[in-house]
PDB file of C-alpha atoms in Angstrom:
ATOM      1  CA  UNK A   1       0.000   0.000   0.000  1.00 49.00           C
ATOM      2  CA  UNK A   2       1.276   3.662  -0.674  1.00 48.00           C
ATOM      3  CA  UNK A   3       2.153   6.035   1.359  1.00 52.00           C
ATOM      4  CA  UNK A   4       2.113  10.137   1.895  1.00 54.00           C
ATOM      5  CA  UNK A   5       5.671  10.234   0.733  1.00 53.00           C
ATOM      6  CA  UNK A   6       5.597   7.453  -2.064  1.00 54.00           C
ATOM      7  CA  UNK A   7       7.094   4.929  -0.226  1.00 55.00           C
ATOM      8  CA  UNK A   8       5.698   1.195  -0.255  1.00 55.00           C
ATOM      9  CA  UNK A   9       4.485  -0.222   3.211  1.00 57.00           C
ATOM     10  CA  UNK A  10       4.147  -4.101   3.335  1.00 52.00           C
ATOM     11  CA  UNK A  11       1.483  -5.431   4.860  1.00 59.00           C
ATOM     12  CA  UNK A  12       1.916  -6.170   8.933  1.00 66.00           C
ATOM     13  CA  UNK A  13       0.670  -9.969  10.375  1.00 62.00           C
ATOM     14  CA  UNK A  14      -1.091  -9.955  13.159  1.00 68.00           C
ATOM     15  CA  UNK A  15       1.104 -10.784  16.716  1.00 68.00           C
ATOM     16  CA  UNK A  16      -0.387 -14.336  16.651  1.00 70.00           C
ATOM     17  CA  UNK A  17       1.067 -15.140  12.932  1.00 72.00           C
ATOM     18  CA  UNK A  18       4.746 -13.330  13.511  1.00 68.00           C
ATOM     19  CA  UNK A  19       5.146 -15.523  16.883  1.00 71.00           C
ATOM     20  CA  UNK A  20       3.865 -18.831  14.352  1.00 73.00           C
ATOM     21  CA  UNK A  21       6.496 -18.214  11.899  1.00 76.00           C
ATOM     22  CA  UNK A  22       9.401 -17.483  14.354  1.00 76.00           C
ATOM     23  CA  UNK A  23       8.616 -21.582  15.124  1.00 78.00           C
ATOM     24  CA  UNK A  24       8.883 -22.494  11.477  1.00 80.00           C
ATOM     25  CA  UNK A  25      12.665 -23.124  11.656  1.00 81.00           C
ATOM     26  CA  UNK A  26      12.409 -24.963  14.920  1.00 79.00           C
ATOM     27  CA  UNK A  27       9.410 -27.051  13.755  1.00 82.00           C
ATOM     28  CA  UNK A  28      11.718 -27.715  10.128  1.00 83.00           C
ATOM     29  CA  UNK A  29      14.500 -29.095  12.470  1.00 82.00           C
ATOM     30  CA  UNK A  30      12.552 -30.971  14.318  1.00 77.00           C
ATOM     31  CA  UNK A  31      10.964 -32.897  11.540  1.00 80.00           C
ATOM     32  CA  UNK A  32      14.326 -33.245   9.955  1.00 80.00           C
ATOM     33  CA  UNK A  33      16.691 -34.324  12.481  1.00 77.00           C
ATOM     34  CA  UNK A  34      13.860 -36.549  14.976  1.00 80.00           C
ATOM     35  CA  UNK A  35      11.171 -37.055  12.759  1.00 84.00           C
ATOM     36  CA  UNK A  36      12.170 -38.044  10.066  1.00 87.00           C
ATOM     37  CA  UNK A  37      14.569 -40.397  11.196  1.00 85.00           C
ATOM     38  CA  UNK A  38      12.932 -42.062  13.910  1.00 88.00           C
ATOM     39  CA  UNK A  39      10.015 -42.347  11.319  1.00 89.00           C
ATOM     40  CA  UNK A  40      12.562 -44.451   9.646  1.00 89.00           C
ATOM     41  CA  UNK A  41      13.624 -46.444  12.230  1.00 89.00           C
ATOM     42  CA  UNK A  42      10.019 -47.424  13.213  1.00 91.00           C
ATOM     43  CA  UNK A  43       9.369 -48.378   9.884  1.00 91.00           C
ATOM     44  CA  UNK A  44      12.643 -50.336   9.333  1.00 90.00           C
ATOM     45  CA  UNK A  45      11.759 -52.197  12.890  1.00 91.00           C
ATOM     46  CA  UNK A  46       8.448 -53.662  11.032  1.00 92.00           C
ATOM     47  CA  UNK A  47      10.493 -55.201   8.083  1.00 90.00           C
ATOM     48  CA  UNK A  48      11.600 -59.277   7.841  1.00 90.00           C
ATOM     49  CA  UNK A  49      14.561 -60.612   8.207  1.00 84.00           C
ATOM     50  CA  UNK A  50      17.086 -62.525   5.702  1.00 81.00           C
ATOM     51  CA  UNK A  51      20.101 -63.850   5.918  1.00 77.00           C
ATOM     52  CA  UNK A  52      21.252 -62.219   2.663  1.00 73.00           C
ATOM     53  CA  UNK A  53      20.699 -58.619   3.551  1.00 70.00           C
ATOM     54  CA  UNK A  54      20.108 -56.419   6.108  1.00 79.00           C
ATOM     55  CA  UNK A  55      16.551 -56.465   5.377  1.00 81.00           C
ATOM     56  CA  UNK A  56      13.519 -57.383   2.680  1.00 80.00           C
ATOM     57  CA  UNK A  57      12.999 -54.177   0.941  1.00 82.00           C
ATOM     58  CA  UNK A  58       9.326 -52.988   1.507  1.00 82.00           C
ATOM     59  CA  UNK A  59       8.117 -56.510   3.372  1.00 86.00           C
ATOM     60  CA  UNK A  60       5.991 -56.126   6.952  1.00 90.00           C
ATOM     61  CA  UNK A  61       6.884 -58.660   9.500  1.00 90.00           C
ATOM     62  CA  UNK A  62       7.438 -58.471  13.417  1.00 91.00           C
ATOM     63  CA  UNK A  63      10.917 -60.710  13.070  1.00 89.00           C
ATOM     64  CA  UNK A  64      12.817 -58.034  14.934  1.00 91.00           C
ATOM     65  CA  UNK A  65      10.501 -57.548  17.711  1.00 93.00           C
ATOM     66  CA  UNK A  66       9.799 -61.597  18.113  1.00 92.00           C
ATOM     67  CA  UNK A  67      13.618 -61.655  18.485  1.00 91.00           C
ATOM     68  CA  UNK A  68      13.717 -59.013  20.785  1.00 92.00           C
ATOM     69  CA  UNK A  69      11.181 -59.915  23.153  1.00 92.00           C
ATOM     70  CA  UNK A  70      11.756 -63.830  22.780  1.00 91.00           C
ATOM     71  CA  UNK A  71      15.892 -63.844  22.939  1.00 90.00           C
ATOM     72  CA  UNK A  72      17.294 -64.447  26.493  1.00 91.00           C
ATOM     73  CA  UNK A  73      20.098 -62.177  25.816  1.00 90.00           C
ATOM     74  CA  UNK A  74      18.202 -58.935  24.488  1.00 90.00           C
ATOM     75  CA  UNK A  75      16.435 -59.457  27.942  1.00 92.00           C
ATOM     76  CA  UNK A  76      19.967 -59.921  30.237  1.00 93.00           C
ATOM     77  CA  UNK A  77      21.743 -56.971  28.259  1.00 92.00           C
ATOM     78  CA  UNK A  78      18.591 -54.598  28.703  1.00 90.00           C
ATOM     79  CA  UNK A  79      18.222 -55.464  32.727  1.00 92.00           C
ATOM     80  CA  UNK A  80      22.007 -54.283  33.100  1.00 93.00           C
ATOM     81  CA  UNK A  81      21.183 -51.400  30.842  1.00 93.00           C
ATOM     82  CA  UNK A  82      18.746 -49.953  32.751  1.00 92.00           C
ATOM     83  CA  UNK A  83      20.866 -51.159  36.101  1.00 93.00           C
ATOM     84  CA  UNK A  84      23.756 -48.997  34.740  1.00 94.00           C
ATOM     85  CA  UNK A  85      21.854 -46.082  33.988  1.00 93.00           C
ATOM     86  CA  UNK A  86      20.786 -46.187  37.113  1.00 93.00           C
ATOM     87  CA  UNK A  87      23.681 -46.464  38.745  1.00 95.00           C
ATOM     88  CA  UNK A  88      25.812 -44.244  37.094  1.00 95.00           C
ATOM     89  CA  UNK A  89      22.553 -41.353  37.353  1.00 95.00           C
ATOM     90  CA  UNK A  90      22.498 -41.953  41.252  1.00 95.00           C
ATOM     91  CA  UNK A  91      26.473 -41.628  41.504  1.00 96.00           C
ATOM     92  CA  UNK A  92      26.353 -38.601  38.655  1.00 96.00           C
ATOM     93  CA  UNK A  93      23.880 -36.567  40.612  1.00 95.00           C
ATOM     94  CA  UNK A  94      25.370 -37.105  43.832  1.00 95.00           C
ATOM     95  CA  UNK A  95      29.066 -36.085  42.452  1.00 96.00           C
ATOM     96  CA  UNK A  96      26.992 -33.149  40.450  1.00 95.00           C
ATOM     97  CA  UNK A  97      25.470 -31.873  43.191  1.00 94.00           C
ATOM     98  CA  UNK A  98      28.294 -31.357  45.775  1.00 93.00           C
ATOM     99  CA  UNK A  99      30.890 -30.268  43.399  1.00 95.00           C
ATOM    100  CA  UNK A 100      28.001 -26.879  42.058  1.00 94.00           C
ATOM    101  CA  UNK A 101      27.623 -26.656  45.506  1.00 92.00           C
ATOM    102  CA  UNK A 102      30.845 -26.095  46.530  1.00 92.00           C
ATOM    103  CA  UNK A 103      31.618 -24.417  42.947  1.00 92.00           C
ATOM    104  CA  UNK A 104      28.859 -22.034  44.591  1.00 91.00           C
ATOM    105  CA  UNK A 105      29.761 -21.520  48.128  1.00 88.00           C
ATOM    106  CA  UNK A 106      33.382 -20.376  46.747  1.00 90.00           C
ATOM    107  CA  UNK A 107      34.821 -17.146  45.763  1.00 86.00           C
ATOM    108  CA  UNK A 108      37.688 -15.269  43.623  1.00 88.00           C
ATOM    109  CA  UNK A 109      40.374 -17.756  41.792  1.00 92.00           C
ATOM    110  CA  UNK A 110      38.571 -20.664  43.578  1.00 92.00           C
ATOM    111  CA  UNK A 111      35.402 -20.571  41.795  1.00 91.00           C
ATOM    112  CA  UNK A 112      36.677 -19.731  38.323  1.00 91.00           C
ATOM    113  CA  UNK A 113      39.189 -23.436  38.422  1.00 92.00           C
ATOM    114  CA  UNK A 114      36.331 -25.109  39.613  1.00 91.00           C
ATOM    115  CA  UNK A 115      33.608 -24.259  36.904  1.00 90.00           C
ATOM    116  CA  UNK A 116      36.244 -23.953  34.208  1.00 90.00           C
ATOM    117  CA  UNK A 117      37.128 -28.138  35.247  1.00 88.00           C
ATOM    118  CA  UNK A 118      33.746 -28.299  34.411  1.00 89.00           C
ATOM    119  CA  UNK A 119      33.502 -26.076  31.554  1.00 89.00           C
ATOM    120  CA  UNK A 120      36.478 -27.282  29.804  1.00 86.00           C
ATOM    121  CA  UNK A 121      36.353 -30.878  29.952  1.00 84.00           C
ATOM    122  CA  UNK A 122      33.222 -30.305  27.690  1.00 85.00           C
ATOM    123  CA  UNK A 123      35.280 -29.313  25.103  1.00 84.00           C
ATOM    124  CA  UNK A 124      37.477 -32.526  24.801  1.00 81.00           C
ATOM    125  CA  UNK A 125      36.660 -35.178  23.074  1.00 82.00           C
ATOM    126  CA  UNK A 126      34.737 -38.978  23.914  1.00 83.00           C
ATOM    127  CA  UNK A 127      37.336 -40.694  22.514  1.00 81.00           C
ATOM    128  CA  UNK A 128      40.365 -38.700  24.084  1.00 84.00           C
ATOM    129  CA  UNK A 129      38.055 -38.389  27.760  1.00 85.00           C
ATOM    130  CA  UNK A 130      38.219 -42.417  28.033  1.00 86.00           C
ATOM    131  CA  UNK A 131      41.698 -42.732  27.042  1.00 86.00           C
ATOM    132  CA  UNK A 132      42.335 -40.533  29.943  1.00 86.00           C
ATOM    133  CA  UNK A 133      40.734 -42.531  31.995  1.00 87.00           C
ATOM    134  CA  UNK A 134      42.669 -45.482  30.866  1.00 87.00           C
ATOM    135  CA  UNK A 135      46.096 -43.450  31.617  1.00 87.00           C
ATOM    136  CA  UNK A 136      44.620 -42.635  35.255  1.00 89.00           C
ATOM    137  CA  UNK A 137      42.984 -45.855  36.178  1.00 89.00           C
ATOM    138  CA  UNK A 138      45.133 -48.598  34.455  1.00 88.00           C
ATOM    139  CA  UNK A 139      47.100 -50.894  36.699  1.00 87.00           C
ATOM    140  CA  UNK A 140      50.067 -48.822  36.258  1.00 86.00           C
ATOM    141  CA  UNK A 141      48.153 -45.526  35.809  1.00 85.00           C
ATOM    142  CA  UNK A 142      48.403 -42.381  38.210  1.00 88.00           C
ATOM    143  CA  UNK A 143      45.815 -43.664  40.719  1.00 90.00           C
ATOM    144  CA  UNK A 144      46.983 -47.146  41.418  1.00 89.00           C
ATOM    145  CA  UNK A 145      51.001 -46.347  41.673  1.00 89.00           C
ATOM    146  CA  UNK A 146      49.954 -43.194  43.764  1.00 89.00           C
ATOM    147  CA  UNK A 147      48.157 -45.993  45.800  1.00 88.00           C
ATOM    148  CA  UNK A 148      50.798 -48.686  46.176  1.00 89.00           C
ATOM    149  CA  UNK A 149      53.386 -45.508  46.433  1.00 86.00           C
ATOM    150  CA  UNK A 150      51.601 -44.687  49.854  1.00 86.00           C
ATOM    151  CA  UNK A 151      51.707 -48.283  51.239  1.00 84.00           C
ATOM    152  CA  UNK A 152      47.578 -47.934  50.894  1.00 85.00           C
ATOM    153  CA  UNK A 153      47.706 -51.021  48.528  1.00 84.00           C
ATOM    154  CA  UNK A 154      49.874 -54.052  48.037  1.00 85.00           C
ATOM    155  CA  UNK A 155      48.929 -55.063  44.663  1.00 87.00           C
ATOM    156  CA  UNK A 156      47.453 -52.345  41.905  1.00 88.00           C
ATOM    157  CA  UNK A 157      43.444 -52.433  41.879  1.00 88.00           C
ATOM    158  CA  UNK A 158      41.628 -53.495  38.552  1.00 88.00           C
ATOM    159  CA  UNK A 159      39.519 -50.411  38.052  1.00 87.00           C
ATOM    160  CA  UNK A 160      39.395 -50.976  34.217  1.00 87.00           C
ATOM    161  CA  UNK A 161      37.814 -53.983  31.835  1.00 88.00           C
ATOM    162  CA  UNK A 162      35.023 -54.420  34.154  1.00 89.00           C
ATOM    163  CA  UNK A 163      32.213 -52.684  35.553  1.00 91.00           C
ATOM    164  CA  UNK A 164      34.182 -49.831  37.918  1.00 91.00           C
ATOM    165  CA  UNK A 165      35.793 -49.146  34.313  1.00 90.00           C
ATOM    166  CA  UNK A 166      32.399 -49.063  32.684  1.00 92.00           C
ATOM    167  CA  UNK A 167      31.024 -46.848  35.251  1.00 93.00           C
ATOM    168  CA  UNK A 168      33.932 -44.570  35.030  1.00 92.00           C
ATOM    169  CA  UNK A 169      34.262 -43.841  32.219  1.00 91.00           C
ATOM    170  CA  UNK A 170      30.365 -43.003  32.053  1.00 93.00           C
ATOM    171  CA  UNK A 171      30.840 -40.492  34.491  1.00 94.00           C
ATOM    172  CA  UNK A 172      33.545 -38.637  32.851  1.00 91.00           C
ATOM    173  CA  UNK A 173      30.936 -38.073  30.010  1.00 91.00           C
ATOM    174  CA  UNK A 174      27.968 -37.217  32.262  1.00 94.00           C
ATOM    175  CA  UNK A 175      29.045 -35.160  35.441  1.00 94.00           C
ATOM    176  CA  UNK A 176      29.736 -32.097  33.647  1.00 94.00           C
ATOM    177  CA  UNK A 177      26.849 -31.803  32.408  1.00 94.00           C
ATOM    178  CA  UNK A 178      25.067 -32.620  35.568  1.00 95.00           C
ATOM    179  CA  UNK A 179      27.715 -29.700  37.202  1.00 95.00           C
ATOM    180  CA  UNK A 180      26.283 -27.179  35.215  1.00 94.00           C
ATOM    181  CA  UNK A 181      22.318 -28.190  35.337  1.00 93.00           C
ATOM    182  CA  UNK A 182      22.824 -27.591  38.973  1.00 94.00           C
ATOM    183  CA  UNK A 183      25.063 -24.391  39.310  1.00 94.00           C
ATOM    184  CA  UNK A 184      22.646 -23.114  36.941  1.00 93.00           C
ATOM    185  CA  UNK A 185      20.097 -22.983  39.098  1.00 93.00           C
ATOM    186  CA  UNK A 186      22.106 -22.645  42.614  1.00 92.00           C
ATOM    187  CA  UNK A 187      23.358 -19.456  40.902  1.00 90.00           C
ATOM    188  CA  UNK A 188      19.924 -17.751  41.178  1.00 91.00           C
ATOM    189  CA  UNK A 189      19.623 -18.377  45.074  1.00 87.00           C
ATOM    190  CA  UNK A 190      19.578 -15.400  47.309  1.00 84.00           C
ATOM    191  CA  UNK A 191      22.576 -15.808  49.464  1.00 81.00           C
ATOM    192  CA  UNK A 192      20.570 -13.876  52.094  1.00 83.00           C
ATOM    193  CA  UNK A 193      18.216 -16.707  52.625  1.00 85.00           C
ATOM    194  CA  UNK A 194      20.905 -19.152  53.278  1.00 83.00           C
ATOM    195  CA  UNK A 195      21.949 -16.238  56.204  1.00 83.00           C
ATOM    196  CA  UNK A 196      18.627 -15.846  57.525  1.00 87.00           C
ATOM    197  CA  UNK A 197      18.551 -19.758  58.577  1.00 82.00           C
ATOM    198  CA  UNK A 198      22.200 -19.253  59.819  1.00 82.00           C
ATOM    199  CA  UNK A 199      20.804 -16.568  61.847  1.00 82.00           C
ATOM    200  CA  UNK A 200      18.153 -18.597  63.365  1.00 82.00           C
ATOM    201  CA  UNK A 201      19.989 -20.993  64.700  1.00 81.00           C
ATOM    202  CA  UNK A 202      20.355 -24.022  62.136  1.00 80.00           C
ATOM    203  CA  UNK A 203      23.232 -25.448  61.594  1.00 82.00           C
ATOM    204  CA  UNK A 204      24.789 -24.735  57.588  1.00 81.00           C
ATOM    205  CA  UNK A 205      24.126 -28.912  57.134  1.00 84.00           C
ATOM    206  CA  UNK A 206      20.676 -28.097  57.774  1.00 85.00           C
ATOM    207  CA  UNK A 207      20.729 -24.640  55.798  1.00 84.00           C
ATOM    208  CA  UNK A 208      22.178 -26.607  52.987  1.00 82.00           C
ATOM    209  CA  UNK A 209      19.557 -29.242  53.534  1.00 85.00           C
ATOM    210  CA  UNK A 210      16.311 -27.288  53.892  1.00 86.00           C
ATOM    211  CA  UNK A 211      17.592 -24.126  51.644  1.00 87.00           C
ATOM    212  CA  UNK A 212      20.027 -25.037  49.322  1.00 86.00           C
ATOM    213  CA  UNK A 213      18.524 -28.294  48.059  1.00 87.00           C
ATOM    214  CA  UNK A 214      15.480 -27.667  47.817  1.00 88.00           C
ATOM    215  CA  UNK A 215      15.948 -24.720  45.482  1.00 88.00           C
ATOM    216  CA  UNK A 216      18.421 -26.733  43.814  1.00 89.00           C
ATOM    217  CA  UNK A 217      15.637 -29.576  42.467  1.00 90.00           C
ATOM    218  CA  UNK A 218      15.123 -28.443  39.286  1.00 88.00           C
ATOM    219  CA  UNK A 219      18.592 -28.339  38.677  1.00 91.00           C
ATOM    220  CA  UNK A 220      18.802 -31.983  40.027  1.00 92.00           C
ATOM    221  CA  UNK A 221      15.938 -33.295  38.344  1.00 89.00           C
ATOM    222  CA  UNK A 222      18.037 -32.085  34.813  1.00 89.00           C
ATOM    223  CA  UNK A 223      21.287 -33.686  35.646  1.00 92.00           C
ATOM    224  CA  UNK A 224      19.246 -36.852  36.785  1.00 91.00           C
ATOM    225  CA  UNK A 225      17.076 -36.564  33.090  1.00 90.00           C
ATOM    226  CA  UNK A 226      20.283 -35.905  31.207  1.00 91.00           C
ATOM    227  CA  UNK A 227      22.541 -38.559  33.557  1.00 93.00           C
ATOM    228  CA  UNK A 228      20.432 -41.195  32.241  1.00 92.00           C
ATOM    229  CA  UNK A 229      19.524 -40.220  28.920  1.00 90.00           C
ATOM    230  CA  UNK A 230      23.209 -40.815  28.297  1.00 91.00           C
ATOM    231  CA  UNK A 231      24.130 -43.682  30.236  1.00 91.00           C
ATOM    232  CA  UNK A 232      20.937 -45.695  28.979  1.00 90.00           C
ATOM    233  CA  UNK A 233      22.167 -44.966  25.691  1.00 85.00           C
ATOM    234  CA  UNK A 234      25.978 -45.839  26.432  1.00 89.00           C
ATOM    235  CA  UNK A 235      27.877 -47.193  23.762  1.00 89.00           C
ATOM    236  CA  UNK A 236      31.958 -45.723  24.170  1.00 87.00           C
ATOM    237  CA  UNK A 237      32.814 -46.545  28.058  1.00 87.00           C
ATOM    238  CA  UNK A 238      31.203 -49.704  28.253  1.00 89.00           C
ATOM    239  CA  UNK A 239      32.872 -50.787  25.087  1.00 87.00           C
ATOM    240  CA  UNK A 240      36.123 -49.757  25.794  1.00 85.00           C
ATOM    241  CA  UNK A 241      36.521 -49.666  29.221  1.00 88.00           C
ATOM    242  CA  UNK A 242      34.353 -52.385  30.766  1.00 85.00           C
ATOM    243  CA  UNK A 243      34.791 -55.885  29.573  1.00 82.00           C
ATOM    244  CA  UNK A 244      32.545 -58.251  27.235  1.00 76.00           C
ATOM    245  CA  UNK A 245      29.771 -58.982  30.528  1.00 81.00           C
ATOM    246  CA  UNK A 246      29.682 -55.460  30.510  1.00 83.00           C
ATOM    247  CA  UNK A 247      27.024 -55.519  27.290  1.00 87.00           C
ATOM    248  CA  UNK A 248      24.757 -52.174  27.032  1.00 91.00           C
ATOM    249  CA  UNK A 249      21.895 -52.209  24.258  1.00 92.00           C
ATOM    250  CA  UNK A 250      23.992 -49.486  22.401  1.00 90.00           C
ATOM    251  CA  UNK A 251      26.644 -52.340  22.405  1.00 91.00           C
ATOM    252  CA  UNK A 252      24.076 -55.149  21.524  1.00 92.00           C
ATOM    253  CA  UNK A 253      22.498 -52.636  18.556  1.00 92.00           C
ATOM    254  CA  UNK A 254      25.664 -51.686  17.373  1.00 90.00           C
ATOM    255  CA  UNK A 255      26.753 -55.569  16.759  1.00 90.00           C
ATOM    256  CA  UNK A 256      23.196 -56.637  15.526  1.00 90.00           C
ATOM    257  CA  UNK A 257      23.716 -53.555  13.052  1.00 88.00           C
ATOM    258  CA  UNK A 258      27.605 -54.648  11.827  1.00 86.00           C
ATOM    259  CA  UNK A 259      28.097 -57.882  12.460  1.00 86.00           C
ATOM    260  CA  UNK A 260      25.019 -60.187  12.186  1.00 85.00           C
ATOM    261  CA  UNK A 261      23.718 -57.429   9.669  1.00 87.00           C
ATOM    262  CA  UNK A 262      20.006 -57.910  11.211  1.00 89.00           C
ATOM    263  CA  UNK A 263      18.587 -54.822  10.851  1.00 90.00           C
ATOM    264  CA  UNK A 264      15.196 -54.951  11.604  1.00 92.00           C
ATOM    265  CA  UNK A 265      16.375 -56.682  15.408  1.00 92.00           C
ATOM    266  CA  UNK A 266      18.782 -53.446  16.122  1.00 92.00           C
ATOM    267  CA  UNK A 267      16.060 -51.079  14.643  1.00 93.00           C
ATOM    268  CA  UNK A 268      13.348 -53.184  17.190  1.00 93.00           C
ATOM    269  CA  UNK A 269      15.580 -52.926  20.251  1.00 93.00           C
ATOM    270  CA  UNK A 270      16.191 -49.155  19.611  1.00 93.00           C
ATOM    271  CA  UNK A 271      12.830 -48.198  19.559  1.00 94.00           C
ATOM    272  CA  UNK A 272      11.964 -50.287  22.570  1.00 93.00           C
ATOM    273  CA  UNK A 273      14.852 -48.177  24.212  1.00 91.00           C
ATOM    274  CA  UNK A 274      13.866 -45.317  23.228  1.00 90.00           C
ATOM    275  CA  UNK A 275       9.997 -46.043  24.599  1.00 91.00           C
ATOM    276  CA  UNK A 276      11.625 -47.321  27.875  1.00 88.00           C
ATOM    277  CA  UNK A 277      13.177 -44.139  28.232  1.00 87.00           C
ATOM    278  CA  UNK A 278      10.882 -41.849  27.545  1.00 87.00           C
ATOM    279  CA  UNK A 279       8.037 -43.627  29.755  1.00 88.00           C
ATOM    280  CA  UNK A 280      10.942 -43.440  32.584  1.00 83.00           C
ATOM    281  CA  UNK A 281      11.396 -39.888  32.321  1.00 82.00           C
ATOM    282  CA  UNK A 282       8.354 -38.869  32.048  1.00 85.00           C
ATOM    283  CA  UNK A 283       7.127 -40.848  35.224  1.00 82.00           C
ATOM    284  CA  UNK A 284      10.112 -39.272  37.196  1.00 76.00           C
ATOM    285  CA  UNK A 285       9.302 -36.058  35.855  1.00 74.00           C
ATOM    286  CA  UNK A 286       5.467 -36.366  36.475  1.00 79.00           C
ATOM    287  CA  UNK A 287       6.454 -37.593  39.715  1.00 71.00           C
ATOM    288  CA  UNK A 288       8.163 -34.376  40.581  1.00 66.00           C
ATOM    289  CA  UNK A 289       5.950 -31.949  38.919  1.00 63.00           C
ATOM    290  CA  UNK A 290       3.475 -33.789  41.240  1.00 55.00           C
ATOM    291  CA  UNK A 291       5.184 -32.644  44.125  1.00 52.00           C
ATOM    292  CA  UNK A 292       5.345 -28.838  43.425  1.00 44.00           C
ATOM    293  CA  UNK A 293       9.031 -29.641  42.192  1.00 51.00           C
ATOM    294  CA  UNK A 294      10.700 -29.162  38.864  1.00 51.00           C
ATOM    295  CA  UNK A 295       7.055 -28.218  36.918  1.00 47.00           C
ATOM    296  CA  UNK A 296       6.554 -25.205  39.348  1.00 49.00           C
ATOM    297  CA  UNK A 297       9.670 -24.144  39.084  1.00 44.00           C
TER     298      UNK A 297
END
């Protein structure tokens, strides 16, 4: 439309329509990186078997899931799965929580080393984190001869090719990550509240207790979310660091995928991963949005 001075105006959207098309992008990324793909895999889960492919091109069949849900070993390799998430979540969150809380509590040069530990070790690689941990844990790494330097030990301990390995190395990957979720939100606590309990007599294990933590749950629930997002779906520390008992279904996938070449039984166990996951996060997270926790925050 024209204007007093010549000039062209476009036409305006309404508010409603500009805040729709800002989600475009996000909504074209969505489709394209999760959609799309996990479309794929669903699909690809519902074709048969054969022992000269990876799969019958554009057959339906349930092969993968019968093998899945009938094969002894799918179910031993997903119980210590979900036993390692778990565990490595518990230990994560724990580790998480009381190195942002003393990241918080400290001041000056102090603070900066510890978040930049944090900070930096997300910029290194998988693959050069768990050869790290090889170098410090190995039976003539840094821990065991600082160990059997002190008299503490006899013999060097075996913290690598089994589970402690496995579990290890997982948490190299994870507790950064579970660091920041919770300094994130310790960062926006008033200092003045932690004071006023001081003040009234409670001790600063009790301040820390019934103050710091519970403003800290959101934080917690994140690094408990993201904690086992990962280790459910861990494929590098087991692999390299634990030995062969030490199975995940990210190992099991990976040789159903390249080795056995059945692809409809790795596409089958992913998605029943995936649904695993996602019904146990969303219980723990409708468990804590039930109790006023991370949904009200």
């Amino acid at each position: 439309m024209s204007t007093r001075d010549g000039w062209i105006r476009a036409p305006t959207l309404p508010a409603r329509w500009r805040s729709a098309l800002l989600l475009v992008p996000l909504l074209v990324l969505d489709v394209g990186v999760f959609l799309v793909p996990m479309g794929y895999l669903l699909r690809l889960s519902f074709t048969a078997q054969t022992p000269d492919g990876a799969f019958v091109e554009g057959s339906w069949a349930t092969d993968g899931y019968q093998y899945v849900f009938e094969t002894g070993l799918v179910h031993d390799v997903f119980g210590f799965t979900l036993g390692f998430g778990v565990l490595v979540t518990a230990l994560s969150v724990a580790i998480g929580t009381a190195y942002a809380y003393a990241a918080w509590q400290a001041t000056g040069w102090t603070k900066t080393v510890l978040l930049s530990g944090a900070v930096l070790s997300l910029f290194t690689t998988m693959v050069v984190k768990l050869f790290a941990v090889v170098l410090v844990f190995s039976p003539r790494g840094v821990v065991n001869d600082l160990l059997t330097g002190l008299g503490v030990v006899a013999e060097p301990l075996l913290l690598i090719d089994n589970l402690t390995g496995a579990v290890l190395a997982q948490l190299y990957i994870v507790v950064p990550y579970a660091i920041l979720s919770v300094y994130a939100v310790l960062s926006t606590l008033d200092r003045g509240l932690v004071e006023a309990a001081l003040d009234l007599g409670a001790t600063r294990q009790r301040a820390a207790r019934e103050v710091v933590l519970p403003h800290a749950r959101p934080g917690i629930a994140v690094a408990g979310v993201v904690s086992f997002t990962w280790s459910v779906g861990a494929y590098a520390g087991p692999l390299l660091l634990g030995s062969g008992s030490e199975q995940t279904t990210g190992v099991l996938i990976s040789r159903l995928l390249l080795t056995r070449f059945d692809w409809p039984a790795a596409a089958a166990l992913s998605v029943v991963t995936i649904v695993v996951v996602f019904a146990v996060l969303l219980a723990a997270l409708w468990r804590l949005g039930g109790d006023g926790g991370l949904l009200d925050a």
